[in-house]
PDB file of C-alpha atoms in Angstrom:
ATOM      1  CA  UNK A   1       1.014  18.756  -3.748  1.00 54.00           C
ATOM      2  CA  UNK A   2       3.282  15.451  -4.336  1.00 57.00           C
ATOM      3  CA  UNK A   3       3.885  12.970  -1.333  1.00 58.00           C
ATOM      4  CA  UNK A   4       6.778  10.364  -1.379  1.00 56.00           C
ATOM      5  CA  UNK A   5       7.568   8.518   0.968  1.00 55.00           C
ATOM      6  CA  UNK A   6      11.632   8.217   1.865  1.00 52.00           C
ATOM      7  CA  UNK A   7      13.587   5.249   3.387  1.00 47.00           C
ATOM      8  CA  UNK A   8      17.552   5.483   3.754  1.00 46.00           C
ATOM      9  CA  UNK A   9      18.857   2.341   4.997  1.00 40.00           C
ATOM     10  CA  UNK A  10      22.599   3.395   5.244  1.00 39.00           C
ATOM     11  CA  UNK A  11      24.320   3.904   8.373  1.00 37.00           C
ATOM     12  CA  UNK A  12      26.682   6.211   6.403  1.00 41.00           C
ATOM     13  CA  UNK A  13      23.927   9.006   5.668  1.00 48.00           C
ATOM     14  CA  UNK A  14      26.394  11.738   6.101  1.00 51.00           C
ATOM     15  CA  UNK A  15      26.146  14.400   8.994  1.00 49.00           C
ATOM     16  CA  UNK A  16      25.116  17.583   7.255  1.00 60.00           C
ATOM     17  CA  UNK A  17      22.492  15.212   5.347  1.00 75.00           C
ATOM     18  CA  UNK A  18      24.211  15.300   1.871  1.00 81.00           C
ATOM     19  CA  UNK A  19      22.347  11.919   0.812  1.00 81.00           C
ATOM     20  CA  UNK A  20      18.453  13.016   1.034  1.00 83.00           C
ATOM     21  CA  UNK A  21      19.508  16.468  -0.175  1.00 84.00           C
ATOM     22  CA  UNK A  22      20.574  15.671  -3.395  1.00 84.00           C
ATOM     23  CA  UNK A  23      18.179  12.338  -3.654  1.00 82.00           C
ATOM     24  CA  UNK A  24      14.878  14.845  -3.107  1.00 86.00           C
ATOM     25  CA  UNK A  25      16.925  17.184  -5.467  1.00 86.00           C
ATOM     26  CA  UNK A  26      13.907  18.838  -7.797  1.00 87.00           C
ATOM     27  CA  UNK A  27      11.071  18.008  -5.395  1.00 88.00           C
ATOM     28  CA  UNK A  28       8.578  19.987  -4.005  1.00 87.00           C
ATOM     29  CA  UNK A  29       5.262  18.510  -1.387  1.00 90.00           C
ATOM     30  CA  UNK A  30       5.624  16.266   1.603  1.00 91.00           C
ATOM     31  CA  UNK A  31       8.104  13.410   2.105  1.00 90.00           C
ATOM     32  CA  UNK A  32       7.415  10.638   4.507  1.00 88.00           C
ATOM     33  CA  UNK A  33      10.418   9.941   6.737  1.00 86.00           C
ATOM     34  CA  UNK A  34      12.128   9.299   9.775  1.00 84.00           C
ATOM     35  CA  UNK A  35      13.298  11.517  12.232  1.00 83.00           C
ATOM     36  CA  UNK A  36      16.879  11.481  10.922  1.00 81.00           C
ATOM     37  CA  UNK A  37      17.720  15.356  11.090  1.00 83.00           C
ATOM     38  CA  UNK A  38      19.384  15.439   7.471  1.00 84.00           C
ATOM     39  CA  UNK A  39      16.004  15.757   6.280  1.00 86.00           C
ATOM     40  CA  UNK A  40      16.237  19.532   7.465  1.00 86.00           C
ATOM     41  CA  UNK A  41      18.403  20.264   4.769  1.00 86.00           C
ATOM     42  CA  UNK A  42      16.291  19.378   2.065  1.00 88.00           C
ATOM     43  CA  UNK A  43      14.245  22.436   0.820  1.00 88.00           C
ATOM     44  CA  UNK A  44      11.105  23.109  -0.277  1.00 89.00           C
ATOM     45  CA  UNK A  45       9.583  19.861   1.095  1.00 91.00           C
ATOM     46  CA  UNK A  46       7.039  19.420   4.302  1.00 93.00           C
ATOM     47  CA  UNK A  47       8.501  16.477   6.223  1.00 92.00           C
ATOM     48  CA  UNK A  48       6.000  14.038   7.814  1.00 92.00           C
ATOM     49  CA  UNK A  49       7.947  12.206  10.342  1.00 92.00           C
ATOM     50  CA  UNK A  50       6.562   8.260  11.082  1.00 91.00           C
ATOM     51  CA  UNK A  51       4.774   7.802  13.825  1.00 91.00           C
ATOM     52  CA  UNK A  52       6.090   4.305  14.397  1.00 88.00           C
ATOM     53  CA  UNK A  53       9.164   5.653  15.174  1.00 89.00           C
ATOM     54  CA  UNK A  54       8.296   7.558  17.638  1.00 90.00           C
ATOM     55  CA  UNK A  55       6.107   4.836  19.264  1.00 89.00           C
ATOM     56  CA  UNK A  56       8.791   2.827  18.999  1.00 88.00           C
ATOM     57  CA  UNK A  57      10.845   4.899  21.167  1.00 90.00           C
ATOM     58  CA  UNK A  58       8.203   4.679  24.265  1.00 88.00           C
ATOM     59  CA  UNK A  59       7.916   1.020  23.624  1.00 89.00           C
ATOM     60  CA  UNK A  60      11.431   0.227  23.933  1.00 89.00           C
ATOM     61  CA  UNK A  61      11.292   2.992  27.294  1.00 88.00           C
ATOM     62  CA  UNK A  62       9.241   0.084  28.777  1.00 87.00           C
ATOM     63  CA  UNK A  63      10.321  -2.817  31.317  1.00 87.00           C
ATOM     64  CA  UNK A  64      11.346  -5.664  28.998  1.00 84.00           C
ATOM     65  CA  UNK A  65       8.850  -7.794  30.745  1.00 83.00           C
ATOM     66  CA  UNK A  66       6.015  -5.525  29.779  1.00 83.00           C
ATOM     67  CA  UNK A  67       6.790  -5.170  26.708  1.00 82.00           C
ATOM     68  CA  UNK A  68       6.405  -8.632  26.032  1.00 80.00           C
ATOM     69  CA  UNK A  69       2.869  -8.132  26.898  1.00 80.00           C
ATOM     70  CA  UNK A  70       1.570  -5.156  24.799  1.00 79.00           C
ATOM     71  CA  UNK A  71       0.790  -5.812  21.256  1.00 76.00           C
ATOM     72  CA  UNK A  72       1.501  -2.786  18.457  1.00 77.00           C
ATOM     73  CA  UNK A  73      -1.381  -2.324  16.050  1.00 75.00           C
ATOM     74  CA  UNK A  74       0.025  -2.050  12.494  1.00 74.00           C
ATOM     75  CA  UNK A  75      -2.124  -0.657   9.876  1.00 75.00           C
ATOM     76  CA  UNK A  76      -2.040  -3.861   7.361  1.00 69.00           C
ATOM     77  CA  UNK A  77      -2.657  -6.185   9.648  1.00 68.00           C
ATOM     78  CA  UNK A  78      -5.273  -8.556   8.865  1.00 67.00           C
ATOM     79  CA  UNK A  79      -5.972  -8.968  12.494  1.00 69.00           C
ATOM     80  CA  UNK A  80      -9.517  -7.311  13.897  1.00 70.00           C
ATOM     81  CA  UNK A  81      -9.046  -5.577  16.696  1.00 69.00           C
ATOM     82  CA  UNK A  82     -12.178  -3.037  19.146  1.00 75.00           C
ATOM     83  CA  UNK A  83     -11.854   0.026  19.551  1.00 79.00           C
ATOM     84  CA  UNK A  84      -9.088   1.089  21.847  1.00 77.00           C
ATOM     85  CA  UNK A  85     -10.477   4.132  24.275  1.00 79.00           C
ATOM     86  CA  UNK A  86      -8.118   6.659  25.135  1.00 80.00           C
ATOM     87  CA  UNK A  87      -7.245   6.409  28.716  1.00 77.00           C
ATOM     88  CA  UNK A  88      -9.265   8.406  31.386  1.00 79.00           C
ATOM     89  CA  UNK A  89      -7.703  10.619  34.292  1.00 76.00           C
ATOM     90  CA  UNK A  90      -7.656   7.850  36.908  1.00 76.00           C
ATOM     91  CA  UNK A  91      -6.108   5.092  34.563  1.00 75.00           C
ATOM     92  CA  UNK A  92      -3.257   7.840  33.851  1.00 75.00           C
ATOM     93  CA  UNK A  93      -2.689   7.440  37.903  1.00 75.00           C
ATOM     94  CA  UNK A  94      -2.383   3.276  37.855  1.00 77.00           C
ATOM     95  CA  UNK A  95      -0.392   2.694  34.290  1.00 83.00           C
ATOM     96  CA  UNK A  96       3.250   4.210  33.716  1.00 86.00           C
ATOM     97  CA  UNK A  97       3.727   7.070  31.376  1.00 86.00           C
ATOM     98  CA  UNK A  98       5.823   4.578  27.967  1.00 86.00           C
ATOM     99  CA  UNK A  99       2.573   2.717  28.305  1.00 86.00           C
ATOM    100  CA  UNK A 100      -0.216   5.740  27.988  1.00 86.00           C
ATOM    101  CA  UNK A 101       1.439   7.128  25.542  1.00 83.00           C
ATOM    102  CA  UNK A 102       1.170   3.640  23.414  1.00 85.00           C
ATOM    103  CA  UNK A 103      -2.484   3.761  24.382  1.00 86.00           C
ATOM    104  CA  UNK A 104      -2.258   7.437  22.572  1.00 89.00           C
ATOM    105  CA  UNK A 105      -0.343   5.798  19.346  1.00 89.00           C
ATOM    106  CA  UNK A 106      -2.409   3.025  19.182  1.00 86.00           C
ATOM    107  CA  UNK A 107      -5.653   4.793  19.038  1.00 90.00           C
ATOM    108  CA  UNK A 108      -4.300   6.528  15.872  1.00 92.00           C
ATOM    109  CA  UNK A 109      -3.476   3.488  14.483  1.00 90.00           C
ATOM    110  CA  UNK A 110      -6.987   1.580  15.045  1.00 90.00           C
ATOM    111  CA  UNK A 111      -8.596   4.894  13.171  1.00 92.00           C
ATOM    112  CA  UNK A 112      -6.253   4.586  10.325  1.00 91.00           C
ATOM    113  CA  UNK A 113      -6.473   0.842   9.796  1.00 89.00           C
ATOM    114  CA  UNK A 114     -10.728   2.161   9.530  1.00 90.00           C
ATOM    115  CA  UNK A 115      -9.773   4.477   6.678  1.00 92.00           C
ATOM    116  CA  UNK A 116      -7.102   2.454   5.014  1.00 87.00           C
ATOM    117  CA  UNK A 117      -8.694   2.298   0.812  1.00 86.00           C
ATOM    118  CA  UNK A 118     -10.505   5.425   0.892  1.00 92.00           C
ATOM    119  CA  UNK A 119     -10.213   7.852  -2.046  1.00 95.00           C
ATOM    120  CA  UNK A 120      -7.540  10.522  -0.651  1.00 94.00           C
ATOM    121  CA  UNK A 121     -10.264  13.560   0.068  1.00 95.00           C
ATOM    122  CA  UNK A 122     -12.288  11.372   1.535  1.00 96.00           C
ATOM    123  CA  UNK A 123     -10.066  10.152   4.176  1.00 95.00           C
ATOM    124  CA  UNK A 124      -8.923  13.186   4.868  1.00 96.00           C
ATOM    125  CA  UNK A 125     -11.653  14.478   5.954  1.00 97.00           C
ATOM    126  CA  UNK A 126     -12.309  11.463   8.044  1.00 96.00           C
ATOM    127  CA  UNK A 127      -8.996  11.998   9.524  1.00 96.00           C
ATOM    128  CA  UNK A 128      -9.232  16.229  10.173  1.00 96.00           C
ATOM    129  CA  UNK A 129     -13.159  15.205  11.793  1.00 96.00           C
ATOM    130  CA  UNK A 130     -11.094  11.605  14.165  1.00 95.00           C
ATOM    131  CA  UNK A 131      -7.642  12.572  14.763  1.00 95.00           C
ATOM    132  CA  UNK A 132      -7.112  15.928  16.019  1.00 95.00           C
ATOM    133  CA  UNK A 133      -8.788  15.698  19.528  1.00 94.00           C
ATOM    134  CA  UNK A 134      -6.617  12.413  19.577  1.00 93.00           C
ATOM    135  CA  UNK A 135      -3.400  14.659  19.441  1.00 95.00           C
ATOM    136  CA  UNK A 136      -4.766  17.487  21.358  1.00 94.00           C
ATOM    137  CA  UNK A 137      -5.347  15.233  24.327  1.00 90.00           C
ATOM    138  CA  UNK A 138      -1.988  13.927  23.399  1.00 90.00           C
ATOM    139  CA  UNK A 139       0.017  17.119  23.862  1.00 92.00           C
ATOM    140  CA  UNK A 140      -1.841  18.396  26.427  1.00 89.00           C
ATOM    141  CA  UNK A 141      -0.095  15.391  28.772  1.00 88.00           C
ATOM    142  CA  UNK A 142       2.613  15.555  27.730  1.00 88.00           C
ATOM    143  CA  UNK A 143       2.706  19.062  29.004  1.00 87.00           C
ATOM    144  CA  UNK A 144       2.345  17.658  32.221  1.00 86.00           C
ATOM    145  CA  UNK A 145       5.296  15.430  32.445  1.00 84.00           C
ATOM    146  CA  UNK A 146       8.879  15.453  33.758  1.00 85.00           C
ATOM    147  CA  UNK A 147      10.544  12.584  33.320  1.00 85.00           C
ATOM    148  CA  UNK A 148      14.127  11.227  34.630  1.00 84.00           C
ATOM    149  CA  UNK A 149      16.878  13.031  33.311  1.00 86.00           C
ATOM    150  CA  UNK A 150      18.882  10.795  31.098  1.00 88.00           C
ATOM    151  CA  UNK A 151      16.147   8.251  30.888  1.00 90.00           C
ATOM    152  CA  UNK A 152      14.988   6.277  28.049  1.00 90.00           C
ATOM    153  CA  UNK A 153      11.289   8.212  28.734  1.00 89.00           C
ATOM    154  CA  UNK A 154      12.926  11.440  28.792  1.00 92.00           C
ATOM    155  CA  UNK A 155      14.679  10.408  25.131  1.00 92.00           C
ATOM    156  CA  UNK A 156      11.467   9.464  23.850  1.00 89.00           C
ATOM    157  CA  UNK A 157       9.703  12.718  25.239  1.00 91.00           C
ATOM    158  CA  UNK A 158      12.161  14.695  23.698  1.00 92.00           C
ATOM    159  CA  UNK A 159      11.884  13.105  20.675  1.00 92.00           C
ATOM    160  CA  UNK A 160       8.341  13.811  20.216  1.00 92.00           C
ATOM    161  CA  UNK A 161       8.544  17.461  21.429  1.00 93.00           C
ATOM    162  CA  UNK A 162      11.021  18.078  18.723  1.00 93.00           C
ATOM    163  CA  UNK A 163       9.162  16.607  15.996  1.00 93.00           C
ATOM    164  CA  UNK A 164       5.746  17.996  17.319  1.00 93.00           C
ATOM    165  CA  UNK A 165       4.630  19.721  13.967  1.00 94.00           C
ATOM    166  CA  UNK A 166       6.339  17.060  11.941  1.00 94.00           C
ATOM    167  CA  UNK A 167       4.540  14.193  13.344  1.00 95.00           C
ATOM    168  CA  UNK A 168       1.119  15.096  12.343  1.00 95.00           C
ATOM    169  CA  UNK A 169       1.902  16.796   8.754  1.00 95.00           C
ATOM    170  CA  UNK A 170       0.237  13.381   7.177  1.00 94.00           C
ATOM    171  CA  UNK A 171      -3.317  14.933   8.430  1.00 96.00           C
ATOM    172  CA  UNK A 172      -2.255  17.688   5.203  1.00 95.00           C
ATOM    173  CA  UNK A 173      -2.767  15.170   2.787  1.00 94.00           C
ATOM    174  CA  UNK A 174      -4.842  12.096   2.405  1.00 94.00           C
ATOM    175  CA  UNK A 175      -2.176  10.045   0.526  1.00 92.00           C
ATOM    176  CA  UNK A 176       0.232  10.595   3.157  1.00 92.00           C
ATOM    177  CA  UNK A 177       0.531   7.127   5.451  1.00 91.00           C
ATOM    178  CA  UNK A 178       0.350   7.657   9.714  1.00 91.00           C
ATOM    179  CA  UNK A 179       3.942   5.495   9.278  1.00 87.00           C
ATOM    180  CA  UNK A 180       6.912   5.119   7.400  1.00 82.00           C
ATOM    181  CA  UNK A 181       6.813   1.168   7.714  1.00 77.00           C
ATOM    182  CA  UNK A 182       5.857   0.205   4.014  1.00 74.00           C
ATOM    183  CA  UNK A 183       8.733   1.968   2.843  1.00 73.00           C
ATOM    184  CA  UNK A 184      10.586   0.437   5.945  1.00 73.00           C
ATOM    185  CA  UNK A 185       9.498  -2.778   4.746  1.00 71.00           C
ATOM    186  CA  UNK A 186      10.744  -2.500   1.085  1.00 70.00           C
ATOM    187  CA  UNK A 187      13.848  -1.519   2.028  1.00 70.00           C
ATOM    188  CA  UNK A 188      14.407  -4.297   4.484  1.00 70.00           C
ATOM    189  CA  UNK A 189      15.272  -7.011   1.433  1.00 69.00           C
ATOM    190  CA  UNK A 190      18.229  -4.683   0.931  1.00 67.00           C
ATOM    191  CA  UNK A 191      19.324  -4.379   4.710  1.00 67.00           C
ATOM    192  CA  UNK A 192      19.359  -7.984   5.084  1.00 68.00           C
ATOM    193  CA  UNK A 193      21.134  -8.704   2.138  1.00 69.00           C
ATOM    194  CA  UNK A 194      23.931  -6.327   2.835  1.00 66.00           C
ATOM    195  CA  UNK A 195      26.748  -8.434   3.201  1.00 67.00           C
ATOM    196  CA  UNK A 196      25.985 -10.300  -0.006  1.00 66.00           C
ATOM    197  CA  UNK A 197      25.911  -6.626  -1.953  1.00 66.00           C
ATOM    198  CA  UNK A 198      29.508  -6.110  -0.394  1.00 67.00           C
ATOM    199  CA  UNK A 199      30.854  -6.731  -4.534  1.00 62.00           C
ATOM    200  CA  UNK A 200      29.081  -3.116  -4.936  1.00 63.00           C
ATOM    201  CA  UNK A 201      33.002  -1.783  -4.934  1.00 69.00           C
ATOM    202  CA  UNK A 202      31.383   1.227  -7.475  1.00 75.00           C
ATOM    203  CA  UNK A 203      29.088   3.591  -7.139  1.00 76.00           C
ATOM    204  CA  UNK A 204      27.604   2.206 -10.751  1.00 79.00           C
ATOM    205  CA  UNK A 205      27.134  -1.181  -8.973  1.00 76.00           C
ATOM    206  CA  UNK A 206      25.429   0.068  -5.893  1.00 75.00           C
ATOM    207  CA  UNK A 207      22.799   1.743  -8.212  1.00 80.00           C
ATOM    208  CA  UNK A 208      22.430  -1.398 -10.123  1.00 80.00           C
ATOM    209  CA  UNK A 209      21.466  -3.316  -7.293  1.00 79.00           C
ATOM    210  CA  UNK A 210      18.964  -0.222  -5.940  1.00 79.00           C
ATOM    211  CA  UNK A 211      17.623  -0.183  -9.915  1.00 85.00           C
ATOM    212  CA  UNK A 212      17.036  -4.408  -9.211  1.00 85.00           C
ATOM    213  CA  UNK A 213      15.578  -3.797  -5.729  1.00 84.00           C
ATOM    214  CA  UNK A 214      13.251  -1.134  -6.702  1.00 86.00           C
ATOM    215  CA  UNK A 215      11.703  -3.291  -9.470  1.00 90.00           C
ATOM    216  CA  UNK A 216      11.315  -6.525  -7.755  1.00 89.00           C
ATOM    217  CA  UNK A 217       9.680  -4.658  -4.239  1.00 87.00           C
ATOM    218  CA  UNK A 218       7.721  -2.550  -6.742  1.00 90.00           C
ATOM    219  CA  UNK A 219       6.246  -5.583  -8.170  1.00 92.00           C
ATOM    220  CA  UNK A 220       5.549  -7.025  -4.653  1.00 89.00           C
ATOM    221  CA  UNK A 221       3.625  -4.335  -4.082  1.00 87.00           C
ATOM    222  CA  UNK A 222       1.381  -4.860  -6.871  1.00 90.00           C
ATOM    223  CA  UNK A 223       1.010  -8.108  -6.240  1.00 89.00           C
ATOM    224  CA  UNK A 224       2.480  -9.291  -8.972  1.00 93.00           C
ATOM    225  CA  UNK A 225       4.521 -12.905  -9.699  1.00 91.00           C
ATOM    226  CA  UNK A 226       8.028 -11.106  -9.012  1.00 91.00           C
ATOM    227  CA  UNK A 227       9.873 -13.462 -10.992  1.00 90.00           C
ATOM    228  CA  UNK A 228       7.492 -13.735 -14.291  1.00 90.00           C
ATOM    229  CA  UNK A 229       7.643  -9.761 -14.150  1.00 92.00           C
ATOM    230  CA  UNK A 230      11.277 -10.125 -14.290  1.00 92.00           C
ATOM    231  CA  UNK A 231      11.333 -12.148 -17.233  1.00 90.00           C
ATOM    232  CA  UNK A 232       8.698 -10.214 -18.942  1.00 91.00           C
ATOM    233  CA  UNK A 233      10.528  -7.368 -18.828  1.00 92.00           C
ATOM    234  CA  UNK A 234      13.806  -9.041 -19.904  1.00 90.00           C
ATOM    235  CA  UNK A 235      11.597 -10.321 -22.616  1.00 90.00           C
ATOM    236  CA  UNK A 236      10.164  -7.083 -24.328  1.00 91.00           C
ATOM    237  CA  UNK A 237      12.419  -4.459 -22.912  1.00 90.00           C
ATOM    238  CA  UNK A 238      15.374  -5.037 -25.539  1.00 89.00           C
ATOM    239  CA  UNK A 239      12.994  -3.843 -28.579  1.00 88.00           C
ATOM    240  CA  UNK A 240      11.048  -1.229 -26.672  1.00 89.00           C
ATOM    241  CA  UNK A 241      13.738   0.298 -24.537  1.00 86.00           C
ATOM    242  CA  UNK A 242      13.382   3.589 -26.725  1.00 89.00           C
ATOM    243  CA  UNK A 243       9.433   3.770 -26.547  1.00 91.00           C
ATOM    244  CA  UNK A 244       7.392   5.874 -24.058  1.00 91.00           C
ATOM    245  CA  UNK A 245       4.206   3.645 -24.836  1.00 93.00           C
ATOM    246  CA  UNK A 246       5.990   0.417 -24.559  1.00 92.00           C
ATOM    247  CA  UNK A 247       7.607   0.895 -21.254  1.00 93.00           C
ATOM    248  CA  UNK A 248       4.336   2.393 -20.051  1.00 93.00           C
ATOM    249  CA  UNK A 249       2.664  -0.961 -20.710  1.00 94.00           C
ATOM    250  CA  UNK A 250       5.528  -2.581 -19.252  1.00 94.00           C
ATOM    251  CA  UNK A 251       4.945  -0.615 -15.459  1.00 94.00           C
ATOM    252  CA  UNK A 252       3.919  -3.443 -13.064  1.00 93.00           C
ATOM    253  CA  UNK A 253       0.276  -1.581 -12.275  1.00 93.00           C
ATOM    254  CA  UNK A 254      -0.449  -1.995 -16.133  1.00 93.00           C
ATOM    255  CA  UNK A 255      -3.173  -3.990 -16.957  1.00 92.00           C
ATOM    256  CA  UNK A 256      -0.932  -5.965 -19.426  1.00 92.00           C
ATOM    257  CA  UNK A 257       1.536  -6.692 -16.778  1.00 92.00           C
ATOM    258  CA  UNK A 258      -1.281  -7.598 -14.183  1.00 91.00           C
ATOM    259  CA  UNK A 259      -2.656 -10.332 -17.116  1.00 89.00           C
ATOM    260  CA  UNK A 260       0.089 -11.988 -17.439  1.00 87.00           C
ATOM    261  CA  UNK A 261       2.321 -11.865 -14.399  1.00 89.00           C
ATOM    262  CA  UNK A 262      -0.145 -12.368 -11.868  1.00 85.00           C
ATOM    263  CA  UNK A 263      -0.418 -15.338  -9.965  1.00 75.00           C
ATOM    264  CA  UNK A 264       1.148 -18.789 -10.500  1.00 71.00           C
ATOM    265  CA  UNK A 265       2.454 -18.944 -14.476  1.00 66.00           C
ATOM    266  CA  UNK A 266       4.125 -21.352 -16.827  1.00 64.00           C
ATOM    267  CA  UNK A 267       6.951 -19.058 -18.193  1.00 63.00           C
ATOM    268  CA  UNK A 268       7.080 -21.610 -20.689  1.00 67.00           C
ATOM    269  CA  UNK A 269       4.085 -21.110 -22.558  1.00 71.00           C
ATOM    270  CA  UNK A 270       5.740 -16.947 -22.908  1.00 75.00           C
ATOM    271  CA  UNK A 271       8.638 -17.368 -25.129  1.00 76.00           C
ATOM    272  CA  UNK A 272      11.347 -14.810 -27.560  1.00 77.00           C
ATOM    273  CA  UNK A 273       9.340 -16.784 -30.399  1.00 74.00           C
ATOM    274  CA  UNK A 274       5.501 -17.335 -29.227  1.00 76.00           C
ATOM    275  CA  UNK A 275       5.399 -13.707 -26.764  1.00 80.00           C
ATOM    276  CA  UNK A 276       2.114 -11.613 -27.585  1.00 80.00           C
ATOM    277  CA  UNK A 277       2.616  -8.347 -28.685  1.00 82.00           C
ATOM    278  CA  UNK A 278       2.224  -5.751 -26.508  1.00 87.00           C
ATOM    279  CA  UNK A 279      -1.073  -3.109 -27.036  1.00 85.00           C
ATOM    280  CA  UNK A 280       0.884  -0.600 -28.423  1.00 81.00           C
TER     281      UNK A 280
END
């Protein structure tokens, strides 16, 4: 089973879900998303909605001066945090319901940041033996509440219900991530520079820009130097364009591409004349 994790950053997305349909065109496994309901229309795939979405909606069903206060663990975050304990039956009485159910989220999120490097199988098993009772207790509170008609609580209960199965489809496979932010994140660079892309008057152009995106967030990813990737690739691609082993070598987790684009590098001691050849 394949897992891929899907970002649309459009506002345009099309009702009836037209865009992830024919982008997820040919794929079959689990695709990491939001709650956006086009997703139902692509076939053959297991959605596994992001949990950070849906936590966001109780967080934002806070008072603004509360929210001000709470802090919302993020899996990469370099930051140690203790355990978080679920709350108990009598702390359920004295704290609001937006703010238990971040208590719920949040506990999910300190386990994962524990598992986060772990060979796929192995984490998850950690998560099927950690995470379960988590949601059970979960759902079985939610059962118990009734919240303002037309509120932002009752929104973000509704949410959840709706997206019950959905939101705990990552615990199928141990690649898939409890949120959708990394993709979030690498498609963020776009978002923000929307109004500069606004010479995209072509479908052609707006895929040339996605092509240049992709490659320079992919490389961020791997930690690479973004720009020296760049350049590599602008420097071998033209004579290996038309060779599978070449443009293998040339994929930013390569080991080639990690010696010589890592880091902080003198581009000029890599020229068109003095470039090593590549370990074909």
């Amino acid at each position: 089973m394949a897992c891929r994790r899907s970002c649309f950053t459009n506002t345009r997305r099309g009702a009836a879900g037209d865009f992830p349909k024919a982008f997820l065109d040919g794929f079959s496994g689990i695709v990491q998303c939001g709650g956006y309901s086009g997703y139902n229309k692509v076939e053959d795939v297991i959605l596994a909605v992001c949990c950070a979405h849906c936590r966001r909606k109780f967080y934002e069903a806070l008072p603004t001066e509360r929210q001000k206060q709470l802090k919302l663990l993020d899996i990469n975050s370099e930051t140690e945090v203790k355990d978080i304990p679920l709350p108990g039956p009598e702390q359920m009485k004295s704290i609001i319901p937006a703010e238990i159910w971040l208590m719920f989220f949040n506990k999910l999120f300190f386990i994962e940041k524990g598992l986060k490097g772990m060979e796929p199988d192995l984490r998850k098993a950690k998560r099927l033996e950690k995470e379960p009772p988590v949601w059970e207790k979960f759902w079985a509170w939610v059962e118990t509440l009734k919240p303002l008609g037309g509120s932002k609580l009752e929104k973000a209960v509704n949410y959840a219900i709706n997206h019950r199965e959905t939101l705990q489809s990552y615990l199928l496979d141990g690649r898939c991530e409890l949120s959708n932010n990394a993709a979030e994140r690498r498609a963020k660079s776009y978002a923000i520079g929307r109004k500069n892309s606004l010479f995209h008057t072509s479908v052609a152009g707006a895929k040339a820009g996605a092509l240049v995106y992709s490659m320079i967030e992919t490389a961020k990813a791997n930690k690479l130097n973004v720009f020296q990737y760049l350049y590599i690739l602008l420097l071998y691609m033209p004579d290996h364009k038309d060779d599978p082993a070449a443009v293998e070598i040339l994929l930013p987790w390569s080991s080639f591409i990690k010696e010589h684009c890592t880091g902080l590098i003198d581009v000029e001691t890599i020229t068109p004349e003095n470039k090593p050849q590549l370990p074909l």
